[in-house]
Short mmCIF file of C-alpha atoms in Angstrom, two decimals:
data_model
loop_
_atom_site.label_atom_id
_atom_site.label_comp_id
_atom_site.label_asym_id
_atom_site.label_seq_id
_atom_site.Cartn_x
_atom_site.Cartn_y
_atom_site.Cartn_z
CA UNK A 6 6.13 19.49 -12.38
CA UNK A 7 2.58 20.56 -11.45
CA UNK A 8 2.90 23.28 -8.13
CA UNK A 9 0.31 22.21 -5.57
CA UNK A 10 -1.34 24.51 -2.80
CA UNK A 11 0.35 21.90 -0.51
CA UNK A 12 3.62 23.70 -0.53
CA UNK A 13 1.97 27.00 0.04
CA UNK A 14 0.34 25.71 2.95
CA UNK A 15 2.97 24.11 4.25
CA UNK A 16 1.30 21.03 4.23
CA UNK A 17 3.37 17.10 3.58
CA UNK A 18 3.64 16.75 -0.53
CA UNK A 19 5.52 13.67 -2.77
CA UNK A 20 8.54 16.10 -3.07
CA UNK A 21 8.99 16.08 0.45
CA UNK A 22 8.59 12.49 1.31
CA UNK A 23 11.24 11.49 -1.12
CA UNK A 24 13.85 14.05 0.45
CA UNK A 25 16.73 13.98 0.15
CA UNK A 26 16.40 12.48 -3.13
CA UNK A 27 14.35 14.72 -4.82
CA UNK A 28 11.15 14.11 -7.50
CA UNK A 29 13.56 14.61 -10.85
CA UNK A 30 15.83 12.05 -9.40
CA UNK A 31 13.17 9.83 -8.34
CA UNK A 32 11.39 9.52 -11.80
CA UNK A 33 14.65 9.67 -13.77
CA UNK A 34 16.34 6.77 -11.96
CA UNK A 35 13.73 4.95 -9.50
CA UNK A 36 10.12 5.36 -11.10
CA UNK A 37 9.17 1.87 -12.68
CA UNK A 38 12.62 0.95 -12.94
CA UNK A 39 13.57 -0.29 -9.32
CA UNK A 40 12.71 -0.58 -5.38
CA UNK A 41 14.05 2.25 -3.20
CA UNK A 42 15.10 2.56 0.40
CA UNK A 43 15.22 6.46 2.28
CA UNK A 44 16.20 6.69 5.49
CA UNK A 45 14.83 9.79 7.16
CA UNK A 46 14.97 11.12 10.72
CA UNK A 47 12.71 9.97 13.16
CA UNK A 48 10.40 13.19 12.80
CA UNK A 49 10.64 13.23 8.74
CA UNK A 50 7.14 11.97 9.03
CA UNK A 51 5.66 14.02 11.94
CA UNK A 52 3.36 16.07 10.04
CA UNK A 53 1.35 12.96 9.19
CA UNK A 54 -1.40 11.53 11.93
CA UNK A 55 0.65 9.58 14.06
CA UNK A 56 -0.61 6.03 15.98
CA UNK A 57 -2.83 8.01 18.66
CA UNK A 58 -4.31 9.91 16.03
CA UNK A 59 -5.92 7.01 14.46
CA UNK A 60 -8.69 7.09 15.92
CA UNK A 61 -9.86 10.13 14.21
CA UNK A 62 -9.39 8.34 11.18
CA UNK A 63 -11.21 5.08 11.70
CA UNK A 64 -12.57 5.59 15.19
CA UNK A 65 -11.45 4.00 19.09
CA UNK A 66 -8.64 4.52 21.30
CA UNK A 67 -5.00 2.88 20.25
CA UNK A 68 -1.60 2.59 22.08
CA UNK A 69 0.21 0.24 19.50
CA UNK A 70 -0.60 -2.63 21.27
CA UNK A 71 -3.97 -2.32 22.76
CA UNK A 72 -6.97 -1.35 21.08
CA UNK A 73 -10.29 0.15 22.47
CA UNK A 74 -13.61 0.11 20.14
CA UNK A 75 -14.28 3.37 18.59
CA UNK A 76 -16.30 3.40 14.81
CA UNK A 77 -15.84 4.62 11.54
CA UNK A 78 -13.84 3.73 8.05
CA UNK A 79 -13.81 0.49 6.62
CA UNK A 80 -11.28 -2.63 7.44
CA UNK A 81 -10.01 -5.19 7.04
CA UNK A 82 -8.16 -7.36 8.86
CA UNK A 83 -5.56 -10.53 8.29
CA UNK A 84 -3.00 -12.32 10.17
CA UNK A 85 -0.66 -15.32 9.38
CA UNK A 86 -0.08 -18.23 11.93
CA UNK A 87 2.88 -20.24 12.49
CA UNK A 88 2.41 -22.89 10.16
CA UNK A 89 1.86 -20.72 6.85
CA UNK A 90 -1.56 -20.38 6.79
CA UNK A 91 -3.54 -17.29 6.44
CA UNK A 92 -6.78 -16.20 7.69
CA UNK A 93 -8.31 -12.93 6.39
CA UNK A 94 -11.54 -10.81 7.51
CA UNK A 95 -13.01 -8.70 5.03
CA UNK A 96 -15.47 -5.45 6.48
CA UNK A 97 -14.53 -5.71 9.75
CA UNK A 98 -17.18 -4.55 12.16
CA UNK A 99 -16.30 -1.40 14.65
CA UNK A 100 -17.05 -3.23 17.82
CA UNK A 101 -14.67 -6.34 16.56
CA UNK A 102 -11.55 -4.72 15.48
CA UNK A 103 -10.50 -4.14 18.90
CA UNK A 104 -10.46 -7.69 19.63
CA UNK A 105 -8.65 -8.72 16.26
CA UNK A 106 -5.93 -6.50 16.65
CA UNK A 107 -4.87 -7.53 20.41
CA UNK A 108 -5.37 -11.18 18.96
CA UNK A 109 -2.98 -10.76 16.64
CA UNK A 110 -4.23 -9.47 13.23
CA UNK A 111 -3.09 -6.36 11.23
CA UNK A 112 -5.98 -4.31 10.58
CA UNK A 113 -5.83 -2.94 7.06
CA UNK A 114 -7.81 0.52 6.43
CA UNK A 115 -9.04 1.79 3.27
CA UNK A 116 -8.59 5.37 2.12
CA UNK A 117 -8.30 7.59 5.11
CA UNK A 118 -7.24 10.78 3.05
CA UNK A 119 -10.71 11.99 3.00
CA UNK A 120 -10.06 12.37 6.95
CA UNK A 121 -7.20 14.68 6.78
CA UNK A 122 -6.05 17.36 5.20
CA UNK A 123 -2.10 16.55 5.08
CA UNK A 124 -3.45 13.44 4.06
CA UNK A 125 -5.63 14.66 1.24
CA UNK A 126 -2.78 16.70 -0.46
CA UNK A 127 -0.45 14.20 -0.35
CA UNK A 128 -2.96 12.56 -2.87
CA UNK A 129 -3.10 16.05 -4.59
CA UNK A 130 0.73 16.45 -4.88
CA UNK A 131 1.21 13.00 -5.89
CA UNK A 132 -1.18 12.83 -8.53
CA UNK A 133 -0.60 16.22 -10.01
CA UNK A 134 3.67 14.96 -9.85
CA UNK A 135 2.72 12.08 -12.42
CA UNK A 136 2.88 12.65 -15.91
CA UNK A 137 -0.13 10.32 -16.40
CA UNK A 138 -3.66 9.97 -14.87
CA UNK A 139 -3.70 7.87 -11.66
CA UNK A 140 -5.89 6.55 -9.18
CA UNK A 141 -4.64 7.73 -6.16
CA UNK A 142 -5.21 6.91 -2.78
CA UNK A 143 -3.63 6.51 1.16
CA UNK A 144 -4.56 3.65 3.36
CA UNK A 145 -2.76 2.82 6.75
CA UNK A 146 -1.81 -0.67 8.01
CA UNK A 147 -1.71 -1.08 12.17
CA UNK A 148 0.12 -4.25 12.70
CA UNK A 149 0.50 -6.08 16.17
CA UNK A 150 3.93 -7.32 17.25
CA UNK A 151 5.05 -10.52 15.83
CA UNK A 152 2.73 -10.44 13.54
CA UNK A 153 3.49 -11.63 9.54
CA UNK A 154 2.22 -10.93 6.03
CA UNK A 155 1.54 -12.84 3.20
CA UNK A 156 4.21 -12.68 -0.50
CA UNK A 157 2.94 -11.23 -2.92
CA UNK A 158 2.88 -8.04 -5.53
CA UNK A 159 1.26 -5.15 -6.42
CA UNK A 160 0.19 -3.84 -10.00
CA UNK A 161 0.44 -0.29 -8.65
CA UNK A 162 3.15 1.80 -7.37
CA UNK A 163 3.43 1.99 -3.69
CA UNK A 164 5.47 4.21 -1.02
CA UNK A 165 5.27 2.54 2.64
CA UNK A 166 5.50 5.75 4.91
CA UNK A 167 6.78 4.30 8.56
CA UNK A 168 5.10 6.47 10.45
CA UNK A 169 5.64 4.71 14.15
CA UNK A 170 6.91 1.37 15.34
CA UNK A 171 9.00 -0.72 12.82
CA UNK A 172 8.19 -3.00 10.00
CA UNK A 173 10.53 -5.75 8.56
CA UNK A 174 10.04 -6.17 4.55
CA UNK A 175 11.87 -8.96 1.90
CA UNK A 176 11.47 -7.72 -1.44
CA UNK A 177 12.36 -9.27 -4.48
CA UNK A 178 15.20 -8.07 -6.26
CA UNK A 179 13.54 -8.24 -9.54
CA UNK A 180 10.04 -8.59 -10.62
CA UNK A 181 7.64 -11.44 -10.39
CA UNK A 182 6.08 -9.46 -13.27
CA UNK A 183 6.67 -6.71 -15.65
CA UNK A 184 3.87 -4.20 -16.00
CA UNK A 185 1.49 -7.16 -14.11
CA UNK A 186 -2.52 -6.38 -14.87
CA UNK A 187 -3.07 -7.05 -11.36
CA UNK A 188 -2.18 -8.13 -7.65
CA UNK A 189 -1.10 -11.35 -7.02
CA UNK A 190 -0.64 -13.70 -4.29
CA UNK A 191 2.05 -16.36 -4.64
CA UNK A 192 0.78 -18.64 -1.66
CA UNK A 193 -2.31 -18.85 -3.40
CA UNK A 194 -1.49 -19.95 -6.97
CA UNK A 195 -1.16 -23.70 -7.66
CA UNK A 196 1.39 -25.11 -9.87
CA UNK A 197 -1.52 -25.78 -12.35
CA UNK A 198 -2.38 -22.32 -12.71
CA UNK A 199 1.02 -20.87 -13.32
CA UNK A 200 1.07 -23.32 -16.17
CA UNK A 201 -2.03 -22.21 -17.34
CA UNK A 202 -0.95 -18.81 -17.10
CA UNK A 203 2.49 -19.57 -19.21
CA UNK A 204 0.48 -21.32 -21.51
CA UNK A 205 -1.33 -18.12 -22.27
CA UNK A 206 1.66 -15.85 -22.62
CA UNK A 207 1.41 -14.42 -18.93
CA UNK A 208 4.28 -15.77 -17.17
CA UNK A 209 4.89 -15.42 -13.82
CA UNK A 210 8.71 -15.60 -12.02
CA UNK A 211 8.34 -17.35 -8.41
CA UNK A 212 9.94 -15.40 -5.51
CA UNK A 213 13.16 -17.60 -5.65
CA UNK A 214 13.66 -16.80 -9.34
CA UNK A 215 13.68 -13.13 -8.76
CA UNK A 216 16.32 -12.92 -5.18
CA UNK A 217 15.85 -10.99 -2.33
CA UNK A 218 16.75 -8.51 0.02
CA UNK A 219 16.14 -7.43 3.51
CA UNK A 220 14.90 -4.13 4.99
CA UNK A 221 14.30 -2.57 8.21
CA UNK A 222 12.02 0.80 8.48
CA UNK A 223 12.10 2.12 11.33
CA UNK A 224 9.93 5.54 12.20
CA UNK A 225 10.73 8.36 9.54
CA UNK A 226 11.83 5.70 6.53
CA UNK A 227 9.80 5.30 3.22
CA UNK A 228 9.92 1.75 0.67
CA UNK A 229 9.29 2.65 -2.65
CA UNK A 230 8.31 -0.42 -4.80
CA UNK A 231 7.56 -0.57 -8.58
CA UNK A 232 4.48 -2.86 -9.55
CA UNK A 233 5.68 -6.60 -9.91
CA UNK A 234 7.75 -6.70 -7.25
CA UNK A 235 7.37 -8.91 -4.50
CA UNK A 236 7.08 -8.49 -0.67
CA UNK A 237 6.69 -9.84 2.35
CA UNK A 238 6.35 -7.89 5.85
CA UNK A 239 6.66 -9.06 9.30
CA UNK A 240 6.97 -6.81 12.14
CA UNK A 241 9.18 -8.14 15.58
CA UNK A 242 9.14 -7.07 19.09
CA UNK A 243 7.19 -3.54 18.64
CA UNK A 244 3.68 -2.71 16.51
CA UNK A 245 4.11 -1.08 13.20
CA UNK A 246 1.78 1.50 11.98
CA UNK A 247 2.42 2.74 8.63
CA UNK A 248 0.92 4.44 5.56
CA UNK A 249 0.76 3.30 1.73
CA UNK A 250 0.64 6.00 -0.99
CA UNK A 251 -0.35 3.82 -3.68
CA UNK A 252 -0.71 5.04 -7.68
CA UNK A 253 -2.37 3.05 -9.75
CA UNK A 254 -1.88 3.82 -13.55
CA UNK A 255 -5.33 4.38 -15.42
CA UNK A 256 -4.51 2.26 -18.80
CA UNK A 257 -7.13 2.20 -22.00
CA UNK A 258 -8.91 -0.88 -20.57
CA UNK A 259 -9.78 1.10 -17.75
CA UNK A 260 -11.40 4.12 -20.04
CA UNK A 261 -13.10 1.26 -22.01
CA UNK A 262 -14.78 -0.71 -18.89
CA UNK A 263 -15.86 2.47 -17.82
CA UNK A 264 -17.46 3.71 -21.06
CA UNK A 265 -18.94 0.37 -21.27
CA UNK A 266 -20.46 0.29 -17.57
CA UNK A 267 -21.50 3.87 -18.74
CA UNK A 268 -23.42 2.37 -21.53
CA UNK A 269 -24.99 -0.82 -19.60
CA UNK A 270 -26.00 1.66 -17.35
CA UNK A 271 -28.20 4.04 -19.33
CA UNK A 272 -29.64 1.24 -21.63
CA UNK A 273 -30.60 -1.36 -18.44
CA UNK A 274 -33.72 -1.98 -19.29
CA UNK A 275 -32.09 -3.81 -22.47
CA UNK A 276 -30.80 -5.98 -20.02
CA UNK A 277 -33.65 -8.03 -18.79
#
């Protein structure tokens, strides 16, 4: 295990987000093997910019259920209405988030680590804690109450950190996909597809072939979920404003695209 100046500084690292457990548990018995629940006291996660620091990271004035414009990172948002369907906004402007929010969507920022420096060595700890190279990052989710998510899974491994409010997840008790290339959104997949898909070797489990389970995080918990495994969030009668530490292995094809793009690159004017 790599030390970090994290711990020297006294700063948030992986090691102690996944107290009480403990990193050589975690990789020995959770990492890419199965989902994991900690409970942690209400001020585990205090150290971390809470809801009414947000705005330094992306920018207006927030009380959990009201927003006020402000300007900065970029968003996007998405909500789900009653009968299923989903609506999602992609770069949402400054001056509109405020609006989208207290209307009902979840706004969905991209890396805010840059903005803080708990924040940024998080990232360090974590990545220097794997025992591969990994695209690291931390973006935050600021959900309204009653508000509902979409199922699907991730290809990368993610940590929700509850950091206010609480946030209602069903996971799937085994995976949609082992060692899955990429996300994937059931709701949006037709029938034909998934054949298609089997049909090529890359089969897909639906979420009632894989079972479920119910969790509650309240402020202080943390999810852990291996890649494959599906969820599906919905928050109640209070806002939910968490982060997601999310790894993302680097595999060969991702050294070969990028020698590739490397070499499209410096020979464009082969290109036209």
């Amino acid at each position: 295990v790599s030390s970090s100046p994290a711990a020297e500084w006294g700063h948030m690292v992986l090691d102690e987000v996944l107290q009480p457990i403990g990193v050589d548990s975690f990789f020995k018995n959770y990492w890419n093997r199965k989902p994991l629940l900690i409970k942690g006291a209400r001020q585990k996660f205090e150290m971390l910019p809470g809801v009414v620091e947000l705005p330094r990271l992306a920018g207006g004035l927030v009380d959990g259920r009201t927003w006020e414009e402000g300007e900065n990172s970029y968003c996007n948002a998405y909500r789900v209405a009653q009968d299923g369907e989903a609506e999602q906004v992609n770069n949402v402007p400054a001056d509109v988030r405020a609006r989208m929010f207290n209307a009902g969507y979840t706004l969905c920022f991209g890396d805010v680590s840059f903005a803080d420096s708990v924040l940024s060595e998080l990232v360090y700890s974590a990545t220097n804690l794997c025992a591969f190279r990994a695209a690291t990052l931390v973006t935050c989710y600021l959900s309204p109450p009653n508000s509902r998510g979409i199922v699907h899974y991730d290809a990368q491994h993610v940590f929700f950190i509850q950091r206010s409010g609480a946030k209602h997840w069903r996971i799937s008790e085994r995976p949609g996909k082992v060692h899955p290339i990429s996300n994937f959104v059931f709701s949006s997949a037709s029938a034909d597809m998934l054949e298609a898909m089997t049909t090529a070797g890359y089969a897909i489990k639906s979420p009632i072939e894989c079972g479920f389970v119910d969790f509650r995080l309240g402020e202080g918990d943390l999810l852990y979920l291996p890649p494959g495994y599906y969820h599906l969030p919905h928050t109640t009668d209070d806002h939910s404003f968490h982060y997601t530490l999310t790894l993302g292995p680097v595999a060969f094809r991702d050294f070969f695209l990028e020698a590739v793009n490397g070499l499209l690159w410096k020979n464009s004017e082969y290109l036209n």
